[in-house]
Short mmCIF file of C-alpha atoms in Angstrom, two decimals:
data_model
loop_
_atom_site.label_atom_id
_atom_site.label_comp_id
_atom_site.label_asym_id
_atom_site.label_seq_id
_atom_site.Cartn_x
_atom_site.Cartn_y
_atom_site.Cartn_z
CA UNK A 1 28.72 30.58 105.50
CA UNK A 2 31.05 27.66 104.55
CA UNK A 3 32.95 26.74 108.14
CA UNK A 4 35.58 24.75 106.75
CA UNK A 5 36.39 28.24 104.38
CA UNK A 6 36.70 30.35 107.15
CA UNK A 7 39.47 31.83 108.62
CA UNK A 8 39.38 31.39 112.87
CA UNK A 9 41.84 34.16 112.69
CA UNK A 10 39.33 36.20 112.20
CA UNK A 11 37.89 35.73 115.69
CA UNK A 12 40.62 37.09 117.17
CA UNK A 13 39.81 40.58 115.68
CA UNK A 14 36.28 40.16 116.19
CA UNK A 15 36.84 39.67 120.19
CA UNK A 16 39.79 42.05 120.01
CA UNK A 17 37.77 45.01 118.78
CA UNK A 18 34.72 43.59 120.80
CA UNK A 19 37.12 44.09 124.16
CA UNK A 20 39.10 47.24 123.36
CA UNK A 21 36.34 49.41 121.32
CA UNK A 22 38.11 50.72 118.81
CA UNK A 23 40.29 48.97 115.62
CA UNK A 24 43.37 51.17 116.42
CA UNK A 25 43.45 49.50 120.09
CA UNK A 26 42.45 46.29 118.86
CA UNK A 27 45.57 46.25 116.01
CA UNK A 28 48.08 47.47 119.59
CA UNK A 29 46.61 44.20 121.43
CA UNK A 30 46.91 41.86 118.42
CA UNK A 31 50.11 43.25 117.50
CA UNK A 32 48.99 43.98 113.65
CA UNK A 33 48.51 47.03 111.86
CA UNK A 34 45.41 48.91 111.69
CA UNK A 35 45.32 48.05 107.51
CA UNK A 36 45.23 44.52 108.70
CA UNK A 37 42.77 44.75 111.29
CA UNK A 38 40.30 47.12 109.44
CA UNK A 39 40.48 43.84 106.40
CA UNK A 40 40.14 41.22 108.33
CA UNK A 41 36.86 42.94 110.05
CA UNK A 42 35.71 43.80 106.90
CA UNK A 43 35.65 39.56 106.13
CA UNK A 44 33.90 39.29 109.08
CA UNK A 45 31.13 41.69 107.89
CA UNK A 46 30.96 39.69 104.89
CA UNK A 47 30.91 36.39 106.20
CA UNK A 48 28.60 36.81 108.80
CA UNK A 49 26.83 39.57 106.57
CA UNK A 50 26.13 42.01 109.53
CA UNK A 51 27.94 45.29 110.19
CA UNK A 52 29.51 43.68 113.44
CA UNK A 53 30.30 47.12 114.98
CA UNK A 54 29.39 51.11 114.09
CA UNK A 55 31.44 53.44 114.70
CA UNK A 56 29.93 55.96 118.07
CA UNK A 57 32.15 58.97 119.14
CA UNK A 58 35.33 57.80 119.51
CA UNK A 59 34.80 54.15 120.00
CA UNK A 60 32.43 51.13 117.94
CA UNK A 61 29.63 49.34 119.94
CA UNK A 62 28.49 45.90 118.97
CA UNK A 63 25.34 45.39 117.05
CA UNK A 64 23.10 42.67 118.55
CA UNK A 65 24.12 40.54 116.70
CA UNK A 66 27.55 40.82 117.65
CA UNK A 67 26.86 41.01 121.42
CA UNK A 68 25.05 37.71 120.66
CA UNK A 69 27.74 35.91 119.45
CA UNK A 70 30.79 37.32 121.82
CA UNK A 71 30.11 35.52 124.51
CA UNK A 72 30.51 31.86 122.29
CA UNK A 73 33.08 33.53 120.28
CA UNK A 74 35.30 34.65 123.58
CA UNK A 75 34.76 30.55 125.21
CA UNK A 76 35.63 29.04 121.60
CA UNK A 77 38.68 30.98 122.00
CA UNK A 78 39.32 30.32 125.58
CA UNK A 79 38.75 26.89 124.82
CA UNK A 80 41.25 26.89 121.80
CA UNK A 81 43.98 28.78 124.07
CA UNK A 82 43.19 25.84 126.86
CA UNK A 83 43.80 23.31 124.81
CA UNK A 84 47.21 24.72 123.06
CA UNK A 85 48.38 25.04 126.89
CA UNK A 86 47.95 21.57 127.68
CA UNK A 87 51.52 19.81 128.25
CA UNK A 88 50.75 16.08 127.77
CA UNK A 89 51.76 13.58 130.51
CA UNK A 90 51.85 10.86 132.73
CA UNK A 91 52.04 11.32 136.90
CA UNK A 92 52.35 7.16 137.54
CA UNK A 93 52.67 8.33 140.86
CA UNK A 94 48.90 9.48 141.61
CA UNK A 95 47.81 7.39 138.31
CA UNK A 96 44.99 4.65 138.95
CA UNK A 97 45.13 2.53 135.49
CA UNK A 98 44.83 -0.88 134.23
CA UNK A 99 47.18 -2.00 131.71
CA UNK A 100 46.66 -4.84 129.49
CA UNK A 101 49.56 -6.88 128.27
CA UNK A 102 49.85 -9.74 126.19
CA UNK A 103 52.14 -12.22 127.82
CA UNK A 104 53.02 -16.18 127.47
CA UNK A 105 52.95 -18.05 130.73
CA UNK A 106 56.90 -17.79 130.82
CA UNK A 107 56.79 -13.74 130.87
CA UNK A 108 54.00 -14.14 133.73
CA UNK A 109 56.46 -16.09 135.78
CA UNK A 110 59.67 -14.12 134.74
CA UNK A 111 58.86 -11.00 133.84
CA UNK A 112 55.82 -9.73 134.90
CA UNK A 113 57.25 -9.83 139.03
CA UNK A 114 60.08 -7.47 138.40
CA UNK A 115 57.49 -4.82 136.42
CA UNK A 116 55.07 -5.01 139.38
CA UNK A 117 58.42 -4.63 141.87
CA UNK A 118 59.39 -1.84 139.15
CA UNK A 119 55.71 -0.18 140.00
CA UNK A 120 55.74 -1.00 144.19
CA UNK A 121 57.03 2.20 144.97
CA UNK A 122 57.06 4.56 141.82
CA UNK A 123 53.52 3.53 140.68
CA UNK A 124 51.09 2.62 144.18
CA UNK A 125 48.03 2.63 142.04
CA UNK A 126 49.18 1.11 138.76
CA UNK A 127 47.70 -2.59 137.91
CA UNK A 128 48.10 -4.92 135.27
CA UNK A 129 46.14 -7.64 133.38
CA UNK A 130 47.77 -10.22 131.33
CA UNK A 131 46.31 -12.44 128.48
CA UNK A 132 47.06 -14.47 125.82
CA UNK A 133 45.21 -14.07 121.83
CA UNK A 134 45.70 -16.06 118.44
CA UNK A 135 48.67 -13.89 116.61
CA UNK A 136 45.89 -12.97 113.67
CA UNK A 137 44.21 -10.86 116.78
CA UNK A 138 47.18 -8.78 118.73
CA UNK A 139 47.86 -6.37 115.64
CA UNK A 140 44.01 -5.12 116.02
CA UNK A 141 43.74 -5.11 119.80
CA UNK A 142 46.89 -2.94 119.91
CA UNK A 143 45.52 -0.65 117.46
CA UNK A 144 42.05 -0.71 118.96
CA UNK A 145 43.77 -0.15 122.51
CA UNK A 146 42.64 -3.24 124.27
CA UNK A 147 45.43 -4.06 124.69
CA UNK A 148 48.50 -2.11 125.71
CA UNK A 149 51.32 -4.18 125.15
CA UNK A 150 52.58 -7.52 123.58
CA UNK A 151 55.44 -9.34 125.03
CA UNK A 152 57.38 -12.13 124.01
CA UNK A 153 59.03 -14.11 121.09
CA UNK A 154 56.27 -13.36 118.15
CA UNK A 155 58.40 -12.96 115.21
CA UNK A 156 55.04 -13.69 112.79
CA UNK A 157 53.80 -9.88 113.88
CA UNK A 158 54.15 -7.27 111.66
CA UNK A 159 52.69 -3.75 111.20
CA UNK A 160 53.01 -3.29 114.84
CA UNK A 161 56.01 -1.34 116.49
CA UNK A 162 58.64 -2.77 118.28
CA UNK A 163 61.99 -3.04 120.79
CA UNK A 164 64.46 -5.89 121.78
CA UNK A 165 64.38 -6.27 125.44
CA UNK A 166 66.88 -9.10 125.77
CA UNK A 167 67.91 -12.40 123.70
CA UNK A 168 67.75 -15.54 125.65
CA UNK A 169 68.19 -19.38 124.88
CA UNK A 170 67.02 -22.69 125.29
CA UNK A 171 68.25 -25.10 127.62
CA UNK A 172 67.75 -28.94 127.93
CA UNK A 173 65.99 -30.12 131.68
CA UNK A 174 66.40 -33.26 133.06
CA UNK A 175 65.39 -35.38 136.32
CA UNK A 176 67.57 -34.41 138.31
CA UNK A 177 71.05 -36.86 139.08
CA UNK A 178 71.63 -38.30 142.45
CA UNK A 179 75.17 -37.05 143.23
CA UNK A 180 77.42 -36.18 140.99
CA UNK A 181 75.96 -38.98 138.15
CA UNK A 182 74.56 -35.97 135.74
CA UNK A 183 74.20 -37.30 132.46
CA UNK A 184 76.71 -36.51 129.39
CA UNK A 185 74.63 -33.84 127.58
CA UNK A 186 75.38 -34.68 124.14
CA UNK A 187 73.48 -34.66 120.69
CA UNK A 188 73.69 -38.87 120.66
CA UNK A 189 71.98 -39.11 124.58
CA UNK A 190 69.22 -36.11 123.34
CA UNK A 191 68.35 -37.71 120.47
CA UNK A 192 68.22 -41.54 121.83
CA UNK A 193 66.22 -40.08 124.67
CA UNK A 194 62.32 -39.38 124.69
CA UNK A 195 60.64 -35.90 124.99
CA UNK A 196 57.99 -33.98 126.78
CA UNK A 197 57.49 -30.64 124.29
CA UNK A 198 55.62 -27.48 124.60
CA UNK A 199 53.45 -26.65 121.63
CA UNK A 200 52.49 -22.69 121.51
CA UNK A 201 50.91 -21.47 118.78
CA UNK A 202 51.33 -18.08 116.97
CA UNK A 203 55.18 -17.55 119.23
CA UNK A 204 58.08 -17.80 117.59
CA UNK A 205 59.19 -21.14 119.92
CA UNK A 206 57.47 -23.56 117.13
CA UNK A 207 60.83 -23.45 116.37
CA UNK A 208 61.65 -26.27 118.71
CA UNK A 209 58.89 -28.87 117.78
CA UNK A 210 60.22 -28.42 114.29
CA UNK A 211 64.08 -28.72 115.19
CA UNK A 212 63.18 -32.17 117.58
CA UNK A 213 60.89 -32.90 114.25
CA UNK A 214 63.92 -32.39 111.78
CA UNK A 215 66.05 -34.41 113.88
CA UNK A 216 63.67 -37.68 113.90
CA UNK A 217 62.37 -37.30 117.05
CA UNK A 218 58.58 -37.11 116.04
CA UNK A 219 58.09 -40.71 117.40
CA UNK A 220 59.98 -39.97 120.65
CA UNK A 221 57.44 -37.47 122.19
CA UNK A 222 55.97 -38.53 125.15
CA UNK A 223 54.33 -35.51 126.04
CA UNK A 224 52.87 -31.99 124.47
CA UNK A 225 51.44 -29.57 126.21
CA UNK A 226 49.90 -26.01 125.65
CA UNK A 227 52.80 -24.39 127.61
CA UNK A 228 56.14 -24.68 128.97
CA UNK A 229 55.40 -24.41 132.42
CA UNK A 230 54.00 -27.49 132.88
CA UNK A 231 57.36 -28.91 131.76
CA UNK A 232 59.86 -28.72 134.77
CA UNK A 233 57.24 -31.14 137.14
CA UNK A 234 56.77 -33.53 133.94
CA UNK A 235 60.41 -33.89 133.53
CA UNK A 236 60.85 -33.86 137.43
CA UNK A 237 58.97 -36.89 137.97
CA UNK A 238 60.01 -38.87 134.14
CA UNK A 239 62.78 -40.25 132.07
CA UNK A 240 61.96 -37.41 129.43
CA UNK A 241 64.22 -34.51 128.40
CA UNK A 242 62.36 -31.10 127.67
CA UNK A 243 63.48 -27.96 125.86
CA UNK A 244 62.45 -24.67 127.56
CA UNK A 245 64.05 -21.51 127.35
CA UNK A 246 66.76 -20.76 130.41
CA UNK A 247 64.89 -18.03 132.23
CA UNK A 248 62.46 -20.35 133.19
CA UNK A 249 64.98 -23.17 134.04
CA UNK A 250 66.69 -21.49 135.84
CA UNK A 251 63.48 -20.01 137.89
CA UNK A 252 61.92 -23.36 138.30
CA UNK A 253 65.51 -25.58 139.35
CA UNK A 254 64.61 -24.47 142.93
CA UNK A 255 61.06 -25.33 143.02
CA UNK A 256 61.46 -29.10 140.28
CA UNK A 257 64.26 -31.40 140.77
CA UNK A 258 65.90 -31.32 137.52
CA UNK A 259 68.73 -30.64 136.33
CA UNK A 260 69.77 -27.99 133.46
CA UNK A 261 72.09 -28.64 130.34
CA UNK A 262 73.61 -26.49 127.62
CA UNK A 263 71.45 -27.72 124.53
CA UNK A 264 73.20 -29.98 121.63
CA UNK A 265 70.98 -28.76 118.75
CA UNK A 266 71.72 -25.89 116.89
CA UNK A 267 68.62 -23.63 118.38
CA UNK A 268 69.75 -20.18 117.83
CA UNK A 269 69.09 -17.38 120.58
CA UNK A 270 65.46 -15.80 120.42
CA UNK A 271 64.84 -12.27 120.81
CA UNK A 272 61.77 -11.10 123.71
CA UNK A 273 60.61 -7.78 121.80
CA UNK A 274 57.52 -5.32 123.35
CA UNK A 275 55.01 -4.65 120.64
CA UNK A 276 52.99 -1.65 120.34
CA UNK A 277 50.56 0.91 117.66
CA UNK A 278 51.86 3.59 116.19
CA UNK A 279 48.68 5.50 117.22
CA UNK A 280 50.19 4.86 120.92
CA UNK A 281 53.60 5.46 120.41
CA UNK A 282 53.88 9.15 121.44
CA UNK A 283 51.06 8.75 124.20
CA UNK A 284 52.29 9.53 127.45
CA UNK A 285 50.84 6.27 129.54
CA UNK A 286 52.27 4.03 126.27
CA UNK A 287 55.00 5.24 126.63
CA UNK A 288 55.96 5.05 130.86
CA UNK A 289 54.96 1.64 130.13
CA UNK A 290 57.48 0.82 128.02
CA UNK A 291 60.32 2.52 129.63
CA UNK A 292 59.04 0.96 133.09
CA UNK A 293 59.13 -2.63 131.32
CA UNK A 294 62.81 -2.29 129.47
CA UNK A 295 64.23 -0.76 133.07
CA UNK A 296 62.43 -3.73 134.75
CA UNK A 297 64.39 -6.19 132.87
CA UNK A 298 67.50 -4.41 132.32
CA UNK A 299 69.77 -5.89 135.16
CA UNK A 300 68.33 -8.81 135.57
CA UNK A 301 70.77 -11.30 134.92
CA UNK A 302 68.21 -14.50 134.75
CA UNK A 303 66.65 -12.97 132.03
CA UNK A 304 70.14 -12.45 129.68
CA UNK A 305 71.48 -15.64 129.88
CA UNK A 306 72.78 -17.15 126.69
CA UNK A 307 71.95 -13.81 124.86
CA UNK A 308 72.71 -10.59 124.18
CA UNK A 309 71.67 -7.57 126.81
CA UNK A 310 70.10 -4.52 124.71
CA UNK A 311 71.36 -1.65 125.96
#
């Protein structure tokens, strides 16, 4: 017999007449007629090419090897019915899980507190790890499952799936001005003045090497870095201007004496987007994560600055 050619259906008459005895009882418990019942036993007989039952009195026994097979037949089907039962789900609550997620060192400093404070309470036992990849790598870790989640500005992926969290924008940071002697902000002072830049690979905020570069300002760098948190100290303790995107500025204004200026060049408002699979997007865990992460950074109003909320 050919598995992938026969009809499971069929088990359910074979266990039906197996528990009631007779074909009229077993068509009352399955709910079909007796015409259908009495066919679909007579497949069985053909496929397993055994009489199955013979008729004694007013009832059918088993032959042996029937009464052989019951007992797996009956747990296949128990196992079947379990696993149509099951109701899919998350309890965050009682859950003990890891999630990965791939952040930049800005969404470590800015974003990742309010999920944990999102999780204090709601989630106890919920943890996360956080890591950085080349772009040409997230698509296959999400897919693999690796990784959970990307987060950021990474307009270069594609294939994965995706939602706008916020917009935000960049900001220019300065030493900060004794008194009230804050320097005029304006495209002629940023472009006479030198730079300390933030080069991060495979994110979408390349754009600002190549705006300072487009402006002639390739020969005033004084300073690039891996990542914009080592910005606010460098420009703390220099004469360089830096371009880093407001959330952060405005985190780090308490902790670096600078000071923080609408930017002069035209650097558009960048979107932070979660990334997931599509294999993930209906599980359960994938998705609390997700709808833990946009409530985390719904209301918080350091995050929207100079773009728009998504709502």
């Amino acid at each position: 017999m050919n598995t992938k050619d026969f009809d499971l259906n069929l088990l359910l008459v074979f266990d039906a007449v197996r528990r009631h005895g007779t074909v009229s009882k077993a068509a009352d418990a399955l709910g079909s007629p007796q015409s259908t019942v009495s066919n679909a036993l007579s497949r069985l007989r053909t496929a397993f090419a055994d009489p199955l039952f013979v008729r004694s009195g007013n009832g059918m026994l088993p032959t042996p090897f029937a009464e052989q097979i019951a007992p797996l037949v009956a747990e296949g089907l128990k196992s079947i019915d379990l696993s149509l039962r099951q109701s899919p789900g998350f309890d965050a609550q009682t859950a003990r899980r890891e999630f990965t997620v791939i952040m930049s060192d800005i969404a470590e400093v800015v974003v990742l507190p309010r999920l944990l404070d999102a999780c204090r309470e709601t989630a106890p036992a919920i943890s996360f790890r956080t890591q950085q990849m080349p772009m040409n790598e997230i698509l296959g870790a999400l897919r693999s499952g690796s990784v959970d989640l990307a987060l950021g500005f990474i307009p270069q992926l594609r294939g994965a799936m995706r939602q706008l969290l916020f917009e935000s924008s960049y900001v220019v940071i300065a030493r900060r001005a004794t008194g009230s002697a804050r320097i005029p902000m304006d495209r002629a002072t940023f472009l006479q003045r030198r730079h300390a830049v933030a080069i991060l690979q495979g994110t979408g905020h390349s754009i600002v090497e190549r705006t300072l570069s487009r402006f002639g300002l390739d020969n005033q760098i004084g300073a690039r870095v891996p990542n914009f948190l080592a910005l606010p100290p460098i420009v703390a303790s220099s004469d360089m201007l830096a371009t880093v995107p407001r959330p952060l500025a405005l985190l780090m204004q308490g902790i670096a004496k600078m000071d923080i200026y609408e930017h002069p060049l035209p650097l558009r408002p960048f979107p932070v987007t979660q990334f997931w699979h599509e294999r993930y997007n209906w599980d359960p865990a994938s998705r609390w994560l997700r709808e833990t992460l946009r409530r985390a950074v719904a209301g918080v109003s350091l995050l929207h600055g100079g773009g728009r909320r998504r709502r």
